[in-house]
The first five atom37 places (N, CA, C, CB, O) and aatype in JSON, in Angstrom:
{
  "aatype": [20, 20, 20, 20, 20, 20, 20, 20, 20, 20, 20, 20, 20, 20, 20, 20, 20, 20, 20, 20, 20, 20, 20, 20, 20, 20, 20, 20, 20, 20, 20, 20, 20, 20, 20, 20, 20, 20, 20, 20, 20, 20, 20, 20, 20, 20, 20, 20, 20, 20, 20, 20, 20, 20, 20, 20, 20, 20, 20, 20, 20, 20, 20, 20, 20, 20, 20, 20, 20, 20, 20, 20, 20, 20, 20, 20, 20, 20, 20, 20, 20, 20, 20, 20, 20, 20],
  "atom_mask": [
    [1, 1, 1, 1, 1],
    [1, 1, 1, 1, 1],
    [1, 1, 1, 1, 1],
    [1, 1, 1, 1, 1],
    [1, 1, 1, 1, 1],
    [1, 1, 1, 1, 1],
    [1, 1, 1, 1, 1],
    [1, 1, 1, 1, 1],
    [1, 1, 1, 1, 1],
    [1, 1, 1, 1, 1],
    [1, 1, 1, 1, 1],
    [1, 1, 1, 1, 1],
    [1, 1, 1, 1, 1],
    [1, 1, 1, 1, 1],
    [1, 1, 1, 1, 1],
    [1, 1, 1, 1, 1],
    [1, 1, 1, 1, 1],
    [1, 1, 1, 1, 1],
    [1, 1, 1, 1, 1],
    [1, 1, 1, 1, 1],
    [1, 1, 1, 1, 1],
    [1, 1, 1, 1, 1],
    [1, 1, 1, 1, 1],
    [1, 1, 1, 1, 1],
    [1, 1, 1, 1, 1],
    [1, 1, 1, 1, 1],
    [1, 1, 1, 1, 1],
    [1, 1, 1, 1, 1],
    [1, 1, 1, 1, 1],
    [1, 1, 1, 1, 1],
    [1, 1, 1, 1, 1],
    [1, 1, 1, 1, 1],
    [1, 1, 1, 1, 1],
    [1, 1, 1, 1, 1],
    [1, 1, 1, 1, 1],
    [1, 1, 1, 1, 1],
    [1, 1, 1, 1, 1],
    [1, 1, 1, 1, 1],
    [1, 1, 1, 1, 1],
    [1, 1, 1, 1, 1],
    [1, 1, 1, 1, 1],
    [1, 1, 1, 1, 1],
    [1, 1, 1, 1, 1],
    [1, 1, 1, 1, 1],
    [1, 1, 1, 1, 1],
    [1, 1, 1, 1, 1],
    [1, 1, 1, 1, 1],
    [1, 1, 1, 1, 1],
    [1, 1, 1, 1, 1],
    [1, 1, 1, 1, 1],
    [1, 1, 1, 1, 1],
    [1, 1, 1, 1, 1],
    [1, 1, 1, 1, 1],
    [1, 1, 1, 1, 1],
    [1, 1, 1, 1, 1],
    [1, 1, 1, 1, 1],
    [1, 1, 1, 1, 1],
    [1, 1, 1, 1, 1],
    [1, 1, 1, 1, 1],
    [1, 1, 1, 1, 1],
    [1, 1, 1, 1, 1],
    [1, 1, 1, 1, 1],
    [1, 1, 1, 1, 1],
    [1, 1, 1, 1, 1],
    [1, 1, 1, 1, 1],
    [1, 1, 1, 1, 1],
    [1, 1, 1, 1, 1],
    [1, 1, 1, 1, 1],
    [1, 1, 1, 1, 1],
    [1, 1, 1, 1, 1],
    [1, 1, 1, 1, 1],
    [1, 1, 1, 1, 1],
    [1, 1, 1, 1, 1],
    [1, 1, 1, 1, 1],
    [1, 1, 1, 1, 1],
    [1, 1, 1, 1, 1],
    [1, 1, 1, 1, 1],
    [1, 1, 1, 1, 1],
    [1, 1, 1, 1, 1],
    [1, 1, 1, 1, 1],
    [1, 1, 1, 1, 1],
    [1, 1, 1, 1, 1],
    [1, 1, 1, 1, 1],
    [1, 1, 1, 1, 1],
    [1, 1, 1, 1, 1],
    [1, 1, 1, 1, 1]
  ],
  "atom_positions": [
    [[96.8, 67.25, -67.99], [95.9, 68.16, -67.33], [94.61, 67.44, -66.89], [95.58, 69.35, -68.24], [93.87, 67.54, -65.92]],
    [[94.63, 66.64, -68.05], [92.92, 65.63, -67.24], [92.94, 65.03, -66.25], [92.24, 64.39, -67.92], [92.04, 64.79, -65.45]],
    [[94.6, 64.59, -66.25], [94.33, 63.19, -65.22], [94.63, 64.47, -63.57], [96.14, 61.27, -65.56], [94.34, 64.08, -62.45]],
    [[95.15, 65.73, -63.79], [94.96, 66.57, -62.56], [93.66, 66.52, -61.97], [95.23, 67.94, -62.81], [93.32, 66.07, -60.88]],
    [[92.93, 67.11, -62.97], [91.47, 67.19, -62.6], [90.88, 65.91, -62.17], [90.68, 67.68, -63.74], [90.23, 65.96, -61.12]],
    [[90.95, 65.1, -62.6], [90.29, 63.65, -62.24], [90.64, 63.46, -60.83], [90.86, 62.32, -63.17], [89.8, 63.39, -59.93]],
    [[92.77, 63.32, -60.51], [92.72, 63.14, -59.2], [92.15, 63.83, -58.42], [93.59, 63.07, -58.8], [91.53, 63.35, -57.48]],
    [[92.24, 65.02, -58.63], [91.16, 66.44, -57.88], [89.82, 65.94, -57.47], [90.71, 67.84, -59.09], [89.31, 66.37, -56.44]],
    [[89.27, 65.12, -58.16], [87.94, 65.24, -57.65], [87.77, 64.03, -57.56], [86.91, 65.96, -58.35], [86.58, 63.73, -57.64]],
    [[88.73, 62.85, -57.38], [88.58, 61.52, -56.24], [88.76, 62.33, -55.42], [89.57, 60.12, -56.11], [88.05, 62.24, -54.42]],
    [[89.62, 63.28, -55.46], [90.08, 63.18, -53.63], [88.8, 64.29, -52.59], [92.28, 64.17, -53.39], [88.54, 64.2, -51.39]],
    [[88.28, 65.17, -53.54], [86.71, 65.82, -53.39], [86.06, 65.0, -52.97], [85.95, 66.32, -54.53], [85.8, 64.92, -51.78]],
    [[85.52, 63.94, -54.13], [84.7, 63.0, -53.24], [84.94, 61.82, -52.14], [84.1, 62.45, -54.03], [84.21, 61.42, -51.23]],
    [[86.3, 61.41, -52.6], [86.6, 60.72, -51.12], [86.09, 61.86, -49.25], [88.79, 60.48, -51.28], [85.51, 61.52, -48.22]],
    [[86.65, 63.08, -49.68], [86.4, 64.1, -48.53], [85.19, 64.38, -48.09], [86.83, 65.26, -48.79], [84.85, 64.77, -46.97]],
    [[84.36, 64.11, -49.32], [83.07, 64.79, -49.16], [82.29, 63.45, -48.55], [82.39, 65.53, -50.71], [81.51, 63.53, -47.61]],
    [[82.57, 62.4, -49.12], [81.91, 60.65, -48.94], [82.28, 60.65, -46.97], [83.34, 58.87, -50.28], [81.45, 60.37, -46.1]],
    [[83.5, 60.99, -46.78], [84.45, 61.17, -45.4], [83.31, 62.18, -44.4], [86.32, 62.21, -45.83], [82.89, 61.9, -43.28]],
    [[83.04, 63.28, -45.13], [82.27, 64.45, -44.44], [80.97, 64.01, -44.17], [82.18, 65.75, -45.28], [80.41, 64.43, -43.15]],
    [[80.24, 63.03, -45.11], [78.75, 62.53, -44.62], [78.96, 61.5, -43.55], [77.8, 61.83, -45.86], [78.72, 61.93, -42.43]],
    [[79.4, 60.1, -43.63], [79.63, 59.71, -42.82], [80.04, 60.22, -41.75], [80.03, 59.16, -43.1], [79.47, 59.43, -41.0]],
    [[80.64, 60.98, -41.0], [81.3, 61.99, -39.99], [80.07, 62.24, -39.04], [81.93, 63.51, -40.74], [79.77, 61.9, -37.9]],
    [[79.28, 63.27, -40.41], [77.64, 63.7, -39.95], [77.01, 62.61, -39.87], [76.74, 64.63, -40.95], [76.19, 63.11, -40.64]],
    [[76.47, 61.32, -39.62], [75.89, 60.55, -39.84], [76.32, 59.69, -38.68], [75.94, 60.25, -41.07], [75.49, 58.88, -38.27]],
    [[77.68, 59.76, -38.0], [78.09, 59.4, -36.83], [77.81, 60.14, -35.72], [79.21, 59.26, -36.9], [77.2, 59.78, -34.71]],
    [[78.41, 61.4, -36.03], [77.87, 61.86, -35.16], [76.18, 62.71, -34.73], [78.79, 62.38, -35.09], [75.91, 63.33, -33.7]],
    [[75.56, 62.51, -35.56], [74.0, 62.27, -35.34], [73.49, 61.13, -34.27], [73.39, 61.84, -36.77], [72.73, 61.39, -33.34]],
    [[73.96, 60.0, -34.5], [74.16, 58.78, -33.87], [73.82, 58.78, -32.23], [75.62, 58.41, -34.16], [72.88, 58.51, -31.49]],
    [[75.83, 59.5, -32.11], [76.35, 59.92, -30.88], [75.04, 60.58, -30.04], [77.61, 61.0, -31.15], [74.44, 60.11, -29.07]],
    [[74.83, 61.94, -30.84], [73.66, 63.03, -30.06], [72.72, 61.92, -29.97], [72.94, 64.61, -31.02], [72.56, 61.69, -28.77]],
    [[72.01, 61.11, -30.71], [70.56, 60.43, -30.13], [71.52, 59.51, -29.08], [69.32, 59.31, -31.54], [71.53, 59.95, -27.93]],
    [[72.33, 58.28, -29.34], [72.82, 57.6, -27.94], [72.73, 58.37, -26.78], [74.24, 57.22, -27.95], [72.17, 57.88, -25.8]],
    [[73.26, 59.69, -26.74], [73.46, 60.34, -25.42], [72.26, 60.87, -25.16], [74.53, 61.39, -25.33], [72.17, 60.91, -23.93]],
    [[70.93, 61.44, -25.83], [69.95, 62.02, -25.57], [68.85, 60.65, -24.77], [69.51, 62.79, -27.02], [68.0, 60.87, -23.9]],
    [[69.15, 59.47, -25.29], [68.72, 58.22, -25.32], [68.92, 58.14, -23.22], [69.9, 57.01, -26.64], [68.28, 58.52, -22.25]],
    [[70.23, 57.42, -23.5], [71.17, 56.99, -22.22], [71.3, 58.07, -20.98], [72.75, 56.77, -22.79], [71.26, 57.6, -19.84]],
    [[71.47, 59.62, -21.15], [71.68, 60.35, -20.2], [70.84, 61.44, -20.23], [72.88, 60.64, -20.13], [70.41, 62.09, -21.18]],
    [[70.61, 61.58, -18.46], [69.5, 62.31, -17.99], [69.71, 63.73, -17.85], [69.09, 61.8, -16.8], [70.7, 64.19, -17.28]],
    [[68.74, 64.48, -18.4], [69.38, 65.89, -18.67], [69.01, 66.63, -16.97], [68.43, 66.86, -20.32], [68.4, 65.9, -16.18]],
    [[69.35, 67.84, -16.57], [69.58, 68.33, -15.53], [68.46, 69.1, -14.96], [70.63, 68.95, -15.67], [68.55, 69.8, -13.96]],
    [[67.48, 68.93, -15.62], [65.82, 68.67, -15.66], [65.2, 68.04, -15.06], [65.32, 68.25, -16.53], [64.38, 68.21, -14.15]],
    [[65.8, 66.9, -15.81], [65.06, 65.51, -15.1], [65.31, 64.88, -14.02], [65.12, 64.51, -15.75], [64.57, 64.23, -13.28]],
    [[66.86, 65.21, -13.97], [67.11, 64.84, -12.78], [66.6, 65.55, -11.8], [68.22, 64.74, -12.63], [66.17, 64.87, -10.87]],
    [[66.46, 67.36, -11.64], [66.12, 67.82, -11.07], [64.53, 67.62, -10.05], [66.44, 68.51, -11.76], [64.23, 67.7, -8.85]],
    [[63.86, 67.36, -11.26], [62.45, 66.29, -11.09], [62.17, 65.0, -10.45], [62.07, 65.87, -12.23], [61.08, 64.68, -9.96]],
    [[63.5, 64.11, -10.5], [63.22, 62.84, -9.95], [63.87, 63.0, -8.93], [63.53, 61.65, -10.65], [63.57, 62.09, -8.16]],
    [[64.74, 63.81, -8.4], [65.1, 64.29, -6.96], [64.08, 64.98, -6.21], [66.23, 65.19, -6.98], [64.02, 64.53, -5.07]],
    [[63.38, 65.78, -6.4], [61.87, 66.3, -6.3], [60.98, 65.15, -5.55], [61.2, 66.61, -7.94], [60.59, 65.13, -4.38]],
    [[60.84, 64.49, -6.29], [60.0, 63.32, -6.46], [60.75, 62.31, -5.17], [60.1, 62.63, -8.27], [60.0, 62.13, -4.21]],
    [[62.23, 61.61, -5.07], [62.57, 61.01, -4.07], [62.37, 61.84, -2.68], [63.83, 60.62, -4.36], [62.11, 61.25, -1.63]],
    [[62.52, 63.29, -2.78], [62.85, 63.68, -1.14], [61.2, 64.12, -1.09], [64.32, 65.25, -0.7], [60.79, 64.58, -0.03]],
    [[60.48, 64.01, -1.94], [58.87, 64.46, -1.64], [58.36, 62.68, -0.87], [57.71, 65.06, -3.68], [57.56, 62.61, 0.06]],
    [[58.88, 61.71, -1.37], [58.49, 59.94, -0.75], [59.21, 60.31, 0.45], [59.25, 58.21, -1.7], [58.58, 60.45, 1.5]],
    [[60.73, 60.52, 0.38], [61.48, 60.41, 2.02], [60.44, 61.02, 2.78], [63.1, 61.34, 2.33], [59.95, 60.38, 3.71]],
    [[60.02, 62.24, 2.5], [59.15, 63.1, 3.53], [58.04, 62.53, 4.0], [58.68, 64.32, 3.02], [57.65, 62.79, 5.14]],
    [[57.36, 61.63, 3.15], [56.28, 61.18, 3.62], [56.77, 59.89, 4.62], [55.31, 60.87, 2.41], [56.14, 59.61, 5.63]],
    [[57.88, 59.2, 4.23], [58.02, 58.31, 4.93], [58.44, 58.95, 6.14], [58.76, 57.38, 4.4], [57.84, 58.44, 7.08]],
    [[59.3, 59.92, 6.53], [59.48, 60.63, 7.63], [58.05, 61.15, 8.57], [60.29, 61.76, 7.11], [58.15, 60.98, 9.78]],
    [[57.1, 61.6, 8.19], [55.46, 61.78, 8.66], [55.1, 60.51, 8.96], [54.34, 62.39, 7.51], [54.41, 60.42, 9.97]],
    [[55.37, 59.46, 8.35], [54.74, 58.07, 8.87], [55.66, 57.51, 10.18], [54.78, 56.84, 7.5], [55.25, 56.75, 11.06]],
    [[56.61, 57.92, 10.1], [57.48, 57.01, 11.3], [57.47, 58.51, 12.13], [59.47, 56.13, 10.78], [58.42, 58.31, 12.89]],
    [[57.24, 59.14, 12.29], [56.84, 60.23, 13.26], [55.55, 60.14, 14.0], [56.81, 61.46, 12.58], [55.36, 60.36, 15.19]],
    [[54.44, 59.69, 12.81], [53.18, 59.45, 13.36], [52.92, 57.97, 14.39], [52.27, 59.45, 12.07], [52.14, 57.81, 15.33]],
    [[54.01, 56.9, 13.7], [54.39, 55.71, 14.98], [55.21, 56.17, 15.86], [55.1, 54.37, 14.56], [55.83, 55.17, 16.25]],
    [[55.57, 57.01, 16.35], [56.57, 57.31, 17.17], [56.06, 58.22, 18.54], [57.61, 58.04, 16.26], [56.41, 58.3, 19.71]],
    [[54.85, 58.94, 17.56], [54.14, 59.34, 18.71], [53.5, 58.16, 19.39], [53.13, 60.36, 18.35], [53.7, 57.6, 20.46]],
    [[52.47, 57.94, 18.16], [51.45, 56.54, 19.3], [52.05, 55.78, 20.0], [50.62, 55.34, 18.61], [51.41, 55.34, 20.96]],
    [[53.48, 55.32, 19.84], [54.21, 54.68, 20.78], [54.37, 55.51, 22.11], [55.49, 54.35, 20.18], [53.91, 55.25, 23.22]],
    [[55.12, 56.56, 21.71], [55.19, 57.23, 22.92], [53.77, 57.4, 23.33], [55.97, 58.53, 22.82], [53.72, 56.42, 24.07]],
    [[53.06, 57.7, 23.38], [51.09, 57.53, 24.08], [50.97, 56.33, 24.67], [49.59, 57.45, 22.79], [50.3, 56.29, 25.7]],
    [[51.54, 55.22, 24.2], [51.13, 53.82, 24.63], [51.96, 53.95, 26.04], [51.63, 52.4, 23.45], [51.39, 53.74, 27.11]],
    [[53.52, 54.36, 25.98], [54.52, 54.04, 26.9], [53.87, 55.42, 28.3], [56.42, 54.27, 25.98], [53.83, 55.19, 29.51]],
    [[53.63, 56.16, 27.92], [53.85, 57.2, 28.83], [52.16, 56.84, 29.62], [54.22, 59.0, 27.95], [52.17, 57.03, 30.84]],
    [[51.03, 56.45, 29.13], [49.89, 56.14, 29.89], [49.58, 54.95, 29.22], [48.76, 57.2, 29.95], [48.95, 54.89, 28.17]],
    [[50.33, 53.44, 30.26], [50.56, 51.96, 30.32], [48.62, 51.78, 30.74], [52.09, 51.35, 31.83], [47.95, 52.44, 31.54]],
    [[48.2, 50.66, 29.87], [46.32, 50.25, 30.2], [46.82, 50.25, 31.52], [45.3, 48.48, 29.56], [48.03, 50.18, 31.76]],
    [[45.49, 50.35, 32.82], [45.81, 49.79, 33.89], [45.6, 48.59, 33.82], [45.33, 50.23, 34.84], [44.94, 48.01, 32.95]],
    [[46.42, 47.9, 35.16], [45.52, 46.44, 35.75], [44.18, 45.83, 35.76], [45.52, 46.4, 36.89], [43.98, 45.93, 36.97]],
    [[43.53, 45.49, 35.48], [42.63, 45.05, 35.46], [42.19, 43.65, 36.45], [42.64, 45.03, 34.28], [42.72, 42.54, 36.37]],
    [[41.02, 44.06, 37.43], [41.56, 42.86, 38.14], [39.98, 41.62, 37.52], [41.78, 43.32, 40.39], [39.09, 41.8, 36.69]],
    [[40.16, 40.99, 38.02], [38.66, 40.23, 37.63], [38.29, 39.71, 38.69], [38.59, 39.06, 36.54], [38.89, 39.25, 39.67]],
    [[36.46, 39.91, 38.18], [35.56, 39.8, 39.19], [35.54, 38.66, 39.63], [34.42, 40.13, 38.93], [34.57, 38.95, 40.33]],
    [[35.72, 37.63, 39.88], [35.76, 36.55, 40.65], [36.56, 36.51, 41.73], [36.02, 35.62, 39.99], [36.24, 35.77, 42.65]],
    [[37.82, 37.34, 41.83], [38.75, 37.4, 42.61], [38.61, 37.72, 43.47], [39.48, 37.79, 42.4], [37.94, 38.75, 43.58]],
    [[39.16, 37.04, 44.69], [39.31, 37.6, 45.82], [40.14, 38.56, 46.56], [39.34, 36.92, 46.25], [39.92, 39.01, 47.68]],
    [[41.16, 38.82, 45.74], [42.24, 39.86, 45.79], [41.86, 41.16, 46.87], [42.44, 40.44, 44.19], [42.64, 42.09, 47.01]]
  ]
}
């Protein structure tokens, strides 16, 4: 009857020794992944953040696009110089 009980409770604590480690892995896991991957937040935020730069870069090449067009559509005139006999 003793040696029942005895195996009984290797095999308890083998399960239970089995059950911490388990928890202790997977604790691990949750910080690696909290660590490594971006929650749907953040991403939400740093997409925010890229199409708020695109936009500005879009206002800047709009704002050269006019002055170009200003330059092309009224060309400096000729200029002649005064010495000339032209």
């Amino acid at each position: 009857m003793a040696f029942v009980i005895m195996v009984c409770c290797a095999i308890l604590w083998k399960l239970y020794t089995l059950l911490l480690k388990f928890q202790q892995d997977l604790s691990d896991h949750k910080l690696e992944v909290a660590e490594k991957y971006v929650t749907k937040d953040g991403m939400r935020e740093q997409t925010s953040q890229i199409m708020g730069a695109i936009g500005e870069i879009k206002r800047a090449i709009d704002g050269t696009n006019t002055r170009i067009d200003m330059i092309l559509q009224n060309p400096p005139s000729a200029r002649r110089s005064r010495g000339s006999s032209e």
